[in-house]
PDB file of C-alpha atoms in Angstrom:
ATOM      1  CA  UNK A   3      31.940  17.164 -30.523  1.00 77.00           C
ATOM      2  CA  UNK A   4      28.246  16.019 -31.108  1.00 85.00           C
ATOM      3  CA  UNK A   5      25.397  15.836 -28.329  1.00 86.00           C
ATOM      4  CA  UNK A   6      24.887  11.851 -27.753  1.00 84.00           C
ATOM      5  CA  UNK A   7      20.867  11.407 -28.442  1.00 82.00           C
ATOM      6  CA  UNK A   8      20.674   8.831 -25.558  1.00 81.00           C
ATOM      7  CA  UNK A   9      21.898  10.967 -22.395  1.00 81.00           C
ATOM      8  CA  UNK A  10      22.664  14.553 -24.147  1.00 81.00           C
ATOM      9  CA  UNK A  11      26.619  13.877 -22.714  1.00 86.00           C
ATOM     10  CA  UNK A  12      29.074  14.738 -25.441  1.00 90.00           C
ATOM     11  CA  UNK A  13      30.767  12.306 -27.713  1.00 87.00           C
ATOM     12  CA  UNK A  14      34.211  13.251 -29.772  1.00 90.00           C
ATOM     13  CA  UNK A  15      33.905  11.078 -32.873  1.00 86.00           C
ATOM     14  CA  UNK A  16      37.048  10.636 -35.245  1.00 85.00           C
ATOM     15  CA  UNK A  17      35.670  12.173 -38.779  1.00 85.00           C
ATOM     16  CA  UNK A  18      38.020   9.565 -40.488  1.00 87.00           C
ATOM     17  CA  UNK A  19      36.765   6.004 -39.014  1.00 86.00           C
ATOM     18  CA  UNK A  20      33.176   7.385 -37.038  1.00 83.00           C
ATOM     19  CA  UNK A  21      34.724   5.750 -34.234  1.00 87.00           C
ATOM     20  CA  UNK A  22      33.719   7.190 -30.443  1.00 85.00           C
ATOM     21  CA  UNK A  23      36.905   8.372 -28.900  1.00 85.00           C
ATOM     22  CA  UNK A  24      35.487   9.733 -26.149  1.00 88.00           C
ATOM     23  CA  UNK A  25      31.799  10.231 -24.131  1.00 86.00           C
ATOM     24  CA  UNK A  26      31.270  12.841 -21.224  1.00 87.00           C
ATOM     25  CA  UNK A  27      28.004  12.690 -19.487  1.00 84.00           C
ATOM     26  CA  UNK A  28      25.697  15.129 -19.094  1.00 82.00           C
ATOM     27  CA  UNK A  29      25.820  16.918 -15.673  1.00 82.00           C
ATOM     28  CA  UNK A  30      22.443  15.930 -13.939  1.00 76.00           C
ATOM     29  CA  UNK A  31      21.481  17.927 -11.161  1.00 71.00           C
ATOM     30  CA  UNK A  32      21.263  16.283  -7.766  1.00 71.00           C
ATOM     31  CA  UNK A  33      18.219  15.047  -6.346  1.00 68.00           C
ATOM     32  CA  UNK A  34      16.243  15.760  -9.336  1.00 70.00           C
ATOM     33  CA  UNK A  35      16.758  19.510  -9.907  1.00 72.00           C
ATOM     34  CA  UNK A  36      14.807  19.885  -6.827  1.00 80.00           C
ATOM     35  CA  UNK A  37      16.121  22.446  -4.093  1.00 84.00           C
ATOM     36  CA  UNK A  38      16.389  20.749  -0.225  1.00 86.00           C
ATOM     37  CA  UNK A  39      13.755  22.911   1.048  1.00 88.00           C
ATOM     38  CA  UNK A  40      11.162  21.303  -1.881  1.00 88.00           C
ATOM     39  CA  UNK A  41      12.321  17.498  -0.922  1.00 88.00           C
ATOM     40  CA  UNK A  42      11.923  18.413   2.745  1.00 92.00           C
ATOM     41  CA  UNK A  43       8.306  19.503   2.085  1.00 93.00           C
ATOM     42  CA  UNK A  44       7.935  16.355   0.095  1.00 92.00           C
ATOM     43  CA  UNK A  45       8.869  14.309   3.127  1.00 94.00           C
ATOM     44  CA  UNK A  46       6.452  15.867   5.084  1.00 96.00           C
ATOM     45  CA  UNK A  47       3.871  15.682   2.656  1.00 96.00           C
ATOM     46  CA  UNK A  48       4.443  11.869   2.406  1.00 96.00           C
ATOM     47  CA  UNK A  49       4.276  11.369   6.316  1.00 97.00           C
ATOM     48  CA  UNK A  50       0.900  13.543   6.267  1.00 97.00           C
ATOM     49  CA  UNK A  51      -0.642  10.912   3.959  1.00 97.00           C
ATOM     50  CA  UNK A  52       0.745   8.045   5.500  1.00 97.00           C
ATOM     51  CA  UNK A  53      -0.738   9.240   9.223  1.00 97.00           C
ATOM     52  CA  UNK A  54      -3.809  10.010   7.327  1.00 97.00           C
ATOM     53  CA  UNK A  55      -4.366   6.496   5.798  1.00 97.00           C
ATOM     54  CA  UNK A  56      -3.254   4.630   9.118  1.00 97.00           C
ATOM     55  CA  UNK A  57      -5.968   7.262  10.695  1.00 95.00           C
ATOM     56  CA  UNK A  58      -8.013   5.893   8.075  1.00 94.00           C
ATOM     57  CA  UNK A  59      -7.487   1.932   8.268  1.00 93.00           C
ATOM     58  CA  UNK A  60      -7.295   2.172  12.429  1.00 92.00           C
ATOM     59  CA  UNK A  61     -11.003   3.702  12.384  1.00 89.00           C
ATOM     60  CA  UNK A  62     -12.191   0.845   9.686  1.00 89.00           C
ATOM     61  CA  UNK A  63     -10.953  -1.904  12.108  1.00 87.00           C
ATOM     62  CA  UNK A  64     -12.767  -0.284  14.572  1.00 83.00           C
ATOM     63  CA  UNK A  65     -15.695  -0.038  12.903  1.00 87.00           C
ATOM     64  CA  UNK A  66     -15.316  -3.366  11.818  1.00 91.00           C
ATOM     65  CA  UNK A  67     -15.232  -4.810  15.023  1.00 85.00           C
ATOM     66  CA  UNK A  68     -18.364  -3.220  16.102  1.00 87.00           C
ATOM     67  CA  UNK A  69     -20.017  -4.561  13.000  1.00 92.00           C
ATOM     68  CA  UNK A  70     -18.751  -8.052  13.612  1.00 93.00           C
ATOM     69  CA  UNK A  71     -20.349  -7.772  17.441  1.00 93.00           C
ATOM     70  CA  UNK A  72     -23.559  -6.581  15.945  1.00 95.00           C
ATOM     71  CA  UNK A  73     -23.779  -9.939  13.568  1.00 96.00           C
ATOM     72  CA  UNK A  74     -22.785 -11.608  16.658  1.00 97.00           C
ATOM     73  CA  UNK A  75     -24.993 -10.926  18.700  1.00 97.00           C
ATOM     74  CA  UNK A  76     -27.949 -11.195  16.419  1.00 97.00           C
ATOM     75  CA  UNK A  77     -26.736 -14.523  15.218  1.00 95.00           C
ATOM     76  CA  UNK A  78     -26.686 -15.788  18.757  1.00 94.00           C
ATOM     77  CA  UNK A  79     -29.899 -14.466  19.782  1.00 94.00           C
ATOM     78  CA  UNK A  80     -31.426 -16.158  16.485  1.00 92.00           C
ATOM     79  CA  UNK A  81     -29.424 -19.320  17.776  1.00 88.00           C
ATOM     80  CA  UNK A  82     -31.766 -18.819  21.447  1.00 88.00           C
ATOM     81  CA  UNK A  83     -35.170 -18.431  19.372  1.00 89.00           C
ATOM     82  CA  UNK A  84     -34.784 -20.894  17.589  1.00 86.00           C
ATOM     83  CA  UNK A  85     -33.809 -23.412  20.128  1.00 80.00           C
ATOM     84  CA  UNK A  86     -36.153 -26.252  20.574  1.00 80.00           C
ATOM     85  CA  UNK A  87     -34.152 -28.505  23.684  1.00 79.00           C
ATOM     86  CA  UNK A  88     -33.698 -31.033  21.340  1.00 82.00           C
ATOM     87  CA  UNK A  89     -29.679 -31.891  21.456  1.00 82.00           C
ATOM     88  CA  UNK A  90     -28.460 -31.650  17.526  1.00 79.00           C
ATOM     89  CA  UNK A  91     -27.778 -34.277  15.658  1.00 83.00           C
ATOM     90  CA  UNK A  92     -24.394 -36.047  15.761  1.00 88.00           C
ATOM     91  CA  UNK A  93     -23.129 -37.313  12.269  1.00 88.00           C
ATOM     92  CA  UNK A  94     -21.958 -41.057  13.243  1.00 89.00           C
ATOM     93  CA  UNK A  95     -26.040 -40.898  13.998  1.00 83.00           C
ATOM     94  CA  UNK A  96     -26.843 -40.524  10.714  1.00 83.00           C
ATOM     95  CA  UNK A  97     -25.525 -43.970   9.400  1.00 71.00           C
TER      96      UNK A  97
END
């Protein structure tokens, strides 16, 4: 028997041709080696960031919309200043 070098399983190997008569797999523990109590923590570890970052991203878009009606509102009262009564020019005028 010789340890494979690929997966550590065992190979039995005839000495007289070097041909692989046989290949048993390493045992690999389930889930990882990781108990259930570990991978439940994980879980909630992984929810806690997830309600963190939506936390996160819902107060940007907030923030963003206040921003936009900011520039708004400062474009449109730009828009009033600037307003002479003339109406603005139409393209098919410009021919």
């Amino acid at each position: 028997m010789i340890t494979c070098p690929c997966c550590s399983g065992q190979l039995t190997i005839d000495a007289a041709t070097g041909e692989v008569l046989s290949h048993q797999a390493a045992e690999q523990p389930l889930a990882g080696g990781k108990d259930f109590d570990s991978l439940l923590r994980g879980i909630d570890e992984g929810k806690a960031k997830a309600e963190a970052l939506f936390e996160q991203e819902k107060a940007a878009l907030a923030d963003r919309d206040r921003v936009l009606e900011e520039k708004f509102k400062a474009a449109l009262e730009r828009a009033e200043q600037e307003d002479d009564g003339t109406p603005p020019v139409r393209p098919w005028d410009l021919d």
